[in-house]
Amino acid sequence: MVHGVEDRLWVKEFYDSATEWWGYSWYEGKNLRPRLETVKRFAGKAPKNLLELGAGTGETAAFLAMAGYTVTAVDISEKNYALLSRVAAQCPGMTVIEGDFYTAP
């Protein structure tokens, strides 16, 4: 099946269904620490504003927010947005947007 760049409905459908068969994933700090070090190297130490596109279930966004960054997490999946929203409710400094990151404000 071939999809055009402008046809992104399949992406939303894919990630909504993927949440069901991947399940809720959450990673602890051990494998997130290299991401934090990369952010520090390229963006500088917190406090900084970060944008995570395609945030999935939010473990990276939450980890970075807990490290003192202000993080806006965008995901196209309604189901991931629900998971992200629950994480963000417990994580000051994290904002969640449901939407296509090509068109999100």
Tab-separated table of N, CA and C in Angstrom:
chain	number	residue	atom	x	y	z
A	1	MET	N	0.845	-1.175	0.000
A	1	MET	CA	0.000	0.000	0.000
A	1	MET	C	0.887	1.233	0.000
A	2	VAL	N	0.565	2.177	-0.846
A	2	VAL	CA	1.328	3.414	-0.957
A	2	VAL	C	0.469	4.559	-0.416
A	3	HIS	N	1.084	5.361	0.436
A	3	HIS	CA	0.389	6.504	1.025
A	3	HIS	C	1.093	7.779	0.601
A	4	GLY	N	0.315	8.788	0.268
A	4	GLY	CA	0.876	10.086	-0.051
A	4	GLY	C	1.212	10.845	1.221
A	5	VAL	N	2.100	11.820	1.092
A	5	VAL	CA	2.503	12.625	2.238
A	5	VAL	C	1.302	13.309	2.878
A	6	GLU	N	0.360	13.752	2.049
A	6	GLU	CA	-0.805	14.461	2.579
A	6	GLU	C	-1.817	13.526	3.233
A	7	ASP	N	-1.711	12.220	2.994
A	7	ASP	CA	-2.639	11.233	3.559
A	7	ASP	C	-2.061	10.691	4.857
A	8	ARG	N	-2.405	11.344	5.980
A	8	ARG	CA	-1.839	10.925	7.252
A	8	ARG	C	-2.863	10.258	8.170
A	9	LEU	N	-4.076	10.048	7.680
A	9	LEU	CA	-5.080	9.367	8.497
A	9	LEU	C	-4.594	7.978	8.888
A	10	TRP	N	-3.909	7.295	7.983
A	10	TRP	CA	-3.413	5.953	8.277
A	10	TRP	C	-2.430	5.970	9.447
A	11	VAL	N	-1.689	7.074	9.621
A	11	VAL	CA	-0.728	7.172	10.715
A	11	VAL	C	-1.468	7.155	12.045
A	12	LYS	N	-2.511	7.971	12.154
A	12	LYS	CA	-3.315	8.004	13.385
A	12	LYS	C	-3.916	6.643	13.654
A	13	GLU	N	-4.507	6.025	12.641
A	13	GLU	CA	-5.113	4.697	12.812
A	13	GLU	C	-4.066	3.669	13.239
A	14	PHE	N	-2.882	3.731	12.638
A	14	PHE	CA	-1.825	2.791	12.985
A	14	PHE	C	-1.423	2.922	14.444
A	15	TYR	N	-1.128	4.147	14.900
A	15	TYR	CA	-0.661	4.321	16.270
A	15	TYR	C	-1.763	4.104	17.293
A	16	ASP	N	-3.021	4.386	16.950
A	16	ASP	CA	-4.117	4.040	17.859
A	16	ASP	C	-4.187	2.527	18.046
A	17	SER	N	-4.054	1.771	16.956
A	17	SER	CA	-4.112	0.305	17.086
A	17	SER	C	-2.818	-0.244	17.678
A	18	ALA	N	-1.689	0.381	17.378
A	18	ALA	CA	-0.410	-0.093	17.913
A	18	ALA	C	-0.384	-0.028	19.432
A	19	THR	N	-1.040	0.971	19.994
A	19	THR	CA	-1.104	1.088	21.456
A	19	THR	C	-1.724	-0.162	22.055
A	20	GLU	N	-2.683	-0.729	21.364
A	20	GLU	CA	-3.336	-1.946	21.862
A	20	GLU	C	-2.406	-3.151	21.818
A	21	TRP	N	-1.654	-3.336	20.736
A	21	TRP	CA	-0.822	-4.528	20.682
A	21	TRP	C	0.568	-4.335	21.231
A	22	TRP	N	1.075	-3.097	21.332
A	22	TRP	CA	2.330	-2.861	22.022
A	22	TRP	C	2.100	-2.814	23.517
A	23	GLY	N	0.926	-2.343	23.896
A	23	GLY	CA	0.639	-2.162	25.307
A	23	GLY	C	1.261	-0.874	25.818
A	24	TYR	N	1.004	-0.606	27.055
A	24	TYR	CA	1.548	0.582	27.695
A	24	TYR	C	3.016	0.314	27.983
A	25	SER	N	3.868	1.148	27.459
A	25	SER	CA	5.297	0.962	27.719
A	25	SER	C	5.780	2.073	28.632
A	26	TRP	N	6.684	1.723	29.477
A	26	TRP	CA	7.304	2.717	30.344
A	26	TRP	C	8.717	2.273	30.621
A	27	TYR	N	9.630	3.192	30.465
A	27	TYR	CA	11.034	2.883	30.655
A	27	TYR	C	11.552	3.664	31.841
A	28	GLU	N	12.430	3.063	32.563
A	28	GLU	CA	13.026	3.731	33.711
A	28	GLU	C	14.216	4.568	33.254
A	29	GLY	N	14.774	5.304	34.167
A	29	GLY	CA	15.831	6.246	33.850
A	29	GLY	C	17.083	5.683	33.229
A	30	LYS	N	17.374	4.408	33.424
A	30	LYS	CA	18.632	3.848	32.935
A	30	LYS	C	18.798	4.074	31.436
A	31	ASN	N	17.793	3.755	30.664
A	31	ASN	CA	17.936	3.938	29.223
A	31	ASN	C	17.493	5.329	28.755
A	32	LEU	N	16.959	6.139	29.664
A	32	LEU	CA	16.596	7.508	29.301
A	32	LEU	C	17.730	8.492	29.591
A	33	ARG	N	18.658	8.095	30.423
A	33	ARG	CA	19.773	8.988	30.757
A	33	ARG	C	20.571	9.432	29.525
A	34	PRO	N	20.854	8.532	28.571
A	34	PRO	CA	21.557	9.006	27.366
A	34	PRO	C	20.763	10.075	26.604
A	35	ARG	N	19.449	9.981	26.621
A	35	ARG	CA	18.629	11.010	25.967
A	35	ARG	C	18.788	12.349	26.682
A	36	LEU	N	18.768	12.302	28.015
A	36	LEU	CA	18.951	13.516	28.804
A	36	LEU	C	20.316	14.122	28.521
A	37	GLU	N	21.340	13.312	28.447
A	37	GLU	CA	22.684	13.817	28.165
A	37	GLU	C	22.753	14.448	26.768
A	38	THR	N	22.054	13.867	25.803
A	38	THR	CA	22.009	14.437	24.454
A	38	THR	C	21.313	15.793	24.467
A	39	VAL	N	20.200	15.883	25.201
A	39	VAL	CA	19.486	17.161	25.315
A	39	VAL	C	20.397	18.204	25.953
A	40	LYS	N	21.086	17.834	27.012
A	40	LYS	CA	21.987	18.788	27.670
A	40	LYS	C	23.089	19.253	26.723
A	41	ARG	N	23.614	18.325	25.932
A	41	ARG	CA	24.703	18.661	25.018
A	41	ARG	C	24.244	19.636	23.929
A	42	PHE	N	23.039	19.418	23.386
A	42	PHE	CA	22.586	20.235	22.269
A	42	PHE	C	21.722	21.431	22.673
A	43	ALA	N	20.963	21.317	23.747
A	43	ALA	CA	20.055	22.400	24.147
A	43	ALA	C	20.551	23.157	25.373
A	44	GLY	N	21.445	22.550	26.118
A	44	GLY	CA	21.911	23.162	27.349
A	44	GLY	C	21.157	22.608	28.551
A	45	LYS	N	21.641	22.970	29.722
A	45	LYS	CA	21.021	22.494	30.957
A	45	LYS	C	19.679	23.163	31.181
A	46	ALA	N	18.835	22.500	31.953
A	46	ALA	CA	17.528	23.048	32.331
A	46	ALA	C	17.759	24.303	33.153
A	47	PRO	N	16.842	25.252	33.126
A	47	PRO	CA	15.539	25.190	32.476
A	47	PRO	C	15.620	25.618	31.009
A	48	LYS	N	14.958	24.883	30.175
A	48	LYS	CA	14.803	25.153	28.745
A	48	LYS	C	13.432	24.635	28.339
A	49	ASN	N	12.915	25.134	27.245
A	49	ASN	CA	11.656	24.633	26.682
A	49	ASN	C	11.980	23.613	25.602
A	50	LEU	N	11.365	22.444	25.696
A	50	LEU	CA	11.588	21.378	24.724
A	50	LEU	C	10.272	20.970	24.084
A	51	LEU	N	10.356	20.491	22.858
A	51	LEU	CA	9.210	19.994	22.122
A	51	LEU	C	9.512	18.567	21.704
A	52	GLU	N	8.656	17.630	22.104
A	52	GLU	CA	8.817	16.249	21.665
A	52	GLU	C	7.687	15.914	20.703
A	53	LEU	N	8.059	15.609	19.475
A	53	LEU	CA	7.094	15.253	18.439
A	53	LEU	C	6.997	13.736	18.352
A	54	GLY	N	5.761	13.214	18.353
A	54	GLY	CA	5.578	11.763	18.350
A	54	GLY	C	5.978	11.194	19.695
A	55	ALA	N	5.399	11.722	20.757
A	55	ALA	CA	5.830	11.424	22.122
A	55	ALA	C	5.418	10.057	22.639
A	56	GLY	N	4.565	9.355	21.917
A	56	GLY	CA	4.174	8.017	22.375
A	56	GLY	C	3.486	8.064	23.720
A	57	THR	N	3.934	7.220	24.637
A	57	THR	CA	3.296	7.163	25.952
A	57	THR	C	3.900	8.140	26.958
A	58	GLY	N	4.931	8.869	26.556
A	58	GLY	CA	5.395	9.987	27.358
A	58	GLY	C	6.574	9.784	28.279
A	59	GLU	N	7.219	8.630	28.236
A	59	GLU	CA	8.300	8.407	29.191
A	59	GLU	C	9.469	9.375	28.993
A	60	THR	N	9.828	9.682	27.753
A	60	THR	CA	10.926	10.623	27.531
A	60	THR	C	10.531	12.020	27.976
A	61	ALA	N	9.345	12.463	27.592
A	61	ALA	CA	8.879	13.794	27.984
A	61	ALA	C	8.829	13.929	29.505
A	62	ALA	N	8.309	12.933	30.176
A	62	ALA	CA	8.211	12.975	31.637
A	62	ALA	C	9.600	12.993	32.277
A	63	PHE	N	10.503	12.171	31.768
A	63	PHE	CA	11.859	12.111	32.311
A	63	PHE	C	12.553	13.466	32.177
A	64	LEU	N	12.392	14.095	31.014
A	64	LEU	CA	13.006	15.401	30.803
A	64	LEU	C	12.345	16.474	31.659
A	65	ALA	N	11.035	16.403	31.826
A	65	ALA	CA	10.333	17.356	32.699
A	65	ALA	C	10.787	17.197	34.146
A	66	MET	N	10.969	15.953	34.574
A	66	MET	CA	11.446	15.723	35.946
A	66	MET	C	12.890	16.201	36.139
A	67	ALA	N	13.613	16.347	35.025
A	67	ALA	CA	14.979	16.863	35.085
A	67	ALA	C	15.005	18.391	35.043
A	68	GLY	N	13.823	19.025	35.023
A	68	GLY	CA	13.753	20.471	35.116
A	68	GLY	C	13.416	21.202	33.829
A	69	TYR	N	13.235	20.468	32.739
A	69	TYR	CA	12.866	21.089	31.466
A	69	TYR	C	11.357	21.276	31.410
A	70	THR	N	10.906	22.252	30.631
A	70	THR	CA	9.496	22.413	30.318
A	70	THR	C	9.291	21.717	28.980
A	71	VAL	N	8.423	20.711	28.958
A	71	VAL	CA	8.293	19.867	27.777
A	71	VAL	C	6.862	19.914	27.246
A	72	THR	N	6.744	20.166	25.952
A	72	THR	CA	5.472	20.032	25.253
A	72	THR	C	5.566	18.765	24.429
A	73	ALA	N	4.657	17.822	24.686
A	73	ALA	CA	4.650	16.523	24.020
A	73	ALA	C	3.467	16.456	23.061
A	74	VAL	N	3.736	16.120	21.809
A	74	VAL	CA	2.700	16.048	20.772
A	74	VAL	C	2.618	14.615	20.269
A	75	ASP	N	1.402	14.086	20.199
A	75	ASP	CA	1.206	12.759	19.610
A	75	ASP	C	-0.123	12.727	18.868
A	76	ILE	N	-0.137	12.022	17.760
A	76	ILE	CA	-1.312	11.945	16.903
A	76	ILE	C	-2.352	10.942	17.412
A	77	SER	N	-1.912	9.982	18.194
A	77	SER	CA	-2.797	8.910	18.653
A	77	SER	C	-3.669	9.365	19.821
A	78	GLU	N	-4.957	9.176	19.679
A	78	GLU	CA	-5.896	9.500	20.761
A	78	GLU	C	-5.577	8.679	22.009
A	79	LYS	N	-5.208	7.419	21.808
A	79	LYS	CA	-4.902	6.544	22.950
A	79	LYS	C	-3.598	6.954	23.628
A	80	ASN	N	-2.588	7.313	22.842
A	80	ASN	CA	-1.352	7.811	23.452
A	80	ASN	C	-1.597	9.141	24.148
A	81	TYR	N	-2.436	9.982	23.572
A	81	TYR	CA	-2.763	11.255	24.205
A	81	TYR	C	-3.378	11.012	25.589
A	82	ALA	N	-4.257	10.018	25.689
A	82	ALA	CA	-4.861	9.695	26.986
A	82	ALA	C	-3.786	9.275	27.991
A	83	LEU	N	-2.846	8.441	27.556
A	83	LEU	CA	-1.748	8.025	28.435
A	83	LEU	C	-0.867	9.212	28.805
A	84	LEU	N	-0.520	10.025	27.817
A	84	LEU	CA	0.302	11.208	28.060
A	84	LEU	C	-0.361	12.160	29.052
A	85	SER	N	-1.667	12.323	28.912
A	85	SER	CA	-2.392	13.232	29.804
A	85	SER	C	-2.330	12.770	31.243
A	86	ARG	N	-2.426	11.463	31.461
A	86	ARG	CA	-2.314	10.939	32.837
A	86	ARG	C	-0.920	11.170	33.393
A	87	VAL	N	0.092	10.978	32.558
A	87	VAL	CA	1.470	11.215	32.992
A	87	VAL	C	1.668	12.695	33.296
A	88	ALA	N	1.192	13.566	32.409
A	88	ALA	CA	1.370	15.006	32.575
A	88	ALA	C	0.683	15.532	33.831
A	89	ALA	N	-0.428	14.906	34.218
A	89	ALA	CA	-1.134	15.334	35.428
A	89	ALA	C	-0.267	15.145	36.678
A	90	GLN	N	0.687	14.238	36.605
A	90	GLN	CA	1.579	13.966	37.732
A	90	GLN	C	2.960	14.598	37.548
A	91	CYS	N	3.135	15.311	36.452
A	91	CYS	CA	4.464	15.779	36.101
A	91	CYS	C	4.441	17.271	35.759
A	92	PRO	N	4.658	18.130	36.745
A	92	PRO	CA	4.690	19.566	36.453
A	92	PRO	C	5.735	19.859	35.381
A	93	GLY	N	5.422	20.795	34.531
A	93	GLY	CA	6.356	21.156	33.475
A	93	GLY	C	6.118	20.416	32.176
A	94	MET	N	5.088	19.573	32.142
A	94	MET	CA	4.798	18.805	30.934
A	94	MET	C	3.416	19.181	30.421
A	95	THR	N	3.350	19.554	29.139
A	95	THR	CA	2.101	19.881	28.470
A	95	THR	C	1.907	18.903	27.333
A	96	VAL	N	0.660	18.512	27.086
A	96	VAL	CA	0.356	17.502	26.076
A	96	VAL	C	-0.572	18.088	25.019
A	97	ILE	N	-0.274	17.794	23.772
A	97	ILE	CA	-1.131	18.197	22.657
A	97	ILE	C	-1.443	16.956	21.835
A	98	GLU	N	-2.733	16.736	21.569
A	98	GLU	CA	-3.129	15.663	20.658
A	98	GLU	C	-3.202	16.257	19.269
A	99	GLY	N	-2.417	15.717	18.359
A	99	GLY	CA	-2.486	16.231	17.007
A	99	GLY	C	-1.350	15.749	16.131
A	100	ASP	N	-1.494	16.016	14.881
A	100	ASP	CA	-0.504	15.708	13.864
A	100	ASP	C	0.618	16.733	14.017
A	101	PHE	N	1.836	16.291	14.220
A	101	PHE	CA	2.876	17.267	14.465
A	101	PHE	C	3.246	18.092	13.239
A	102	TYR	N	2.734	17.715	12.078
A	102	TYR	CA	2.916	18.570	10.916
A	102	TYR	C	2.002	19.786	10.958
A	103	THR	N	0.897	19.683	11.704
A	103	THR	CA	-0.079	20.768	11.699
A	103	THR	C	-0.403	21.309	13.094
A	104	ALA	N	0.149	20.731	14.143
A	104	ALA	CA	-0.140	21.204	15.511
A	104	ALA	C	0.358	22.631	15.685
A	105	PRO	N	-0.398	23.448	16.415
A	105	PRO	CA	0.030	24.850	16.598
A	105	PRO	C	1.310	24.952	17.437
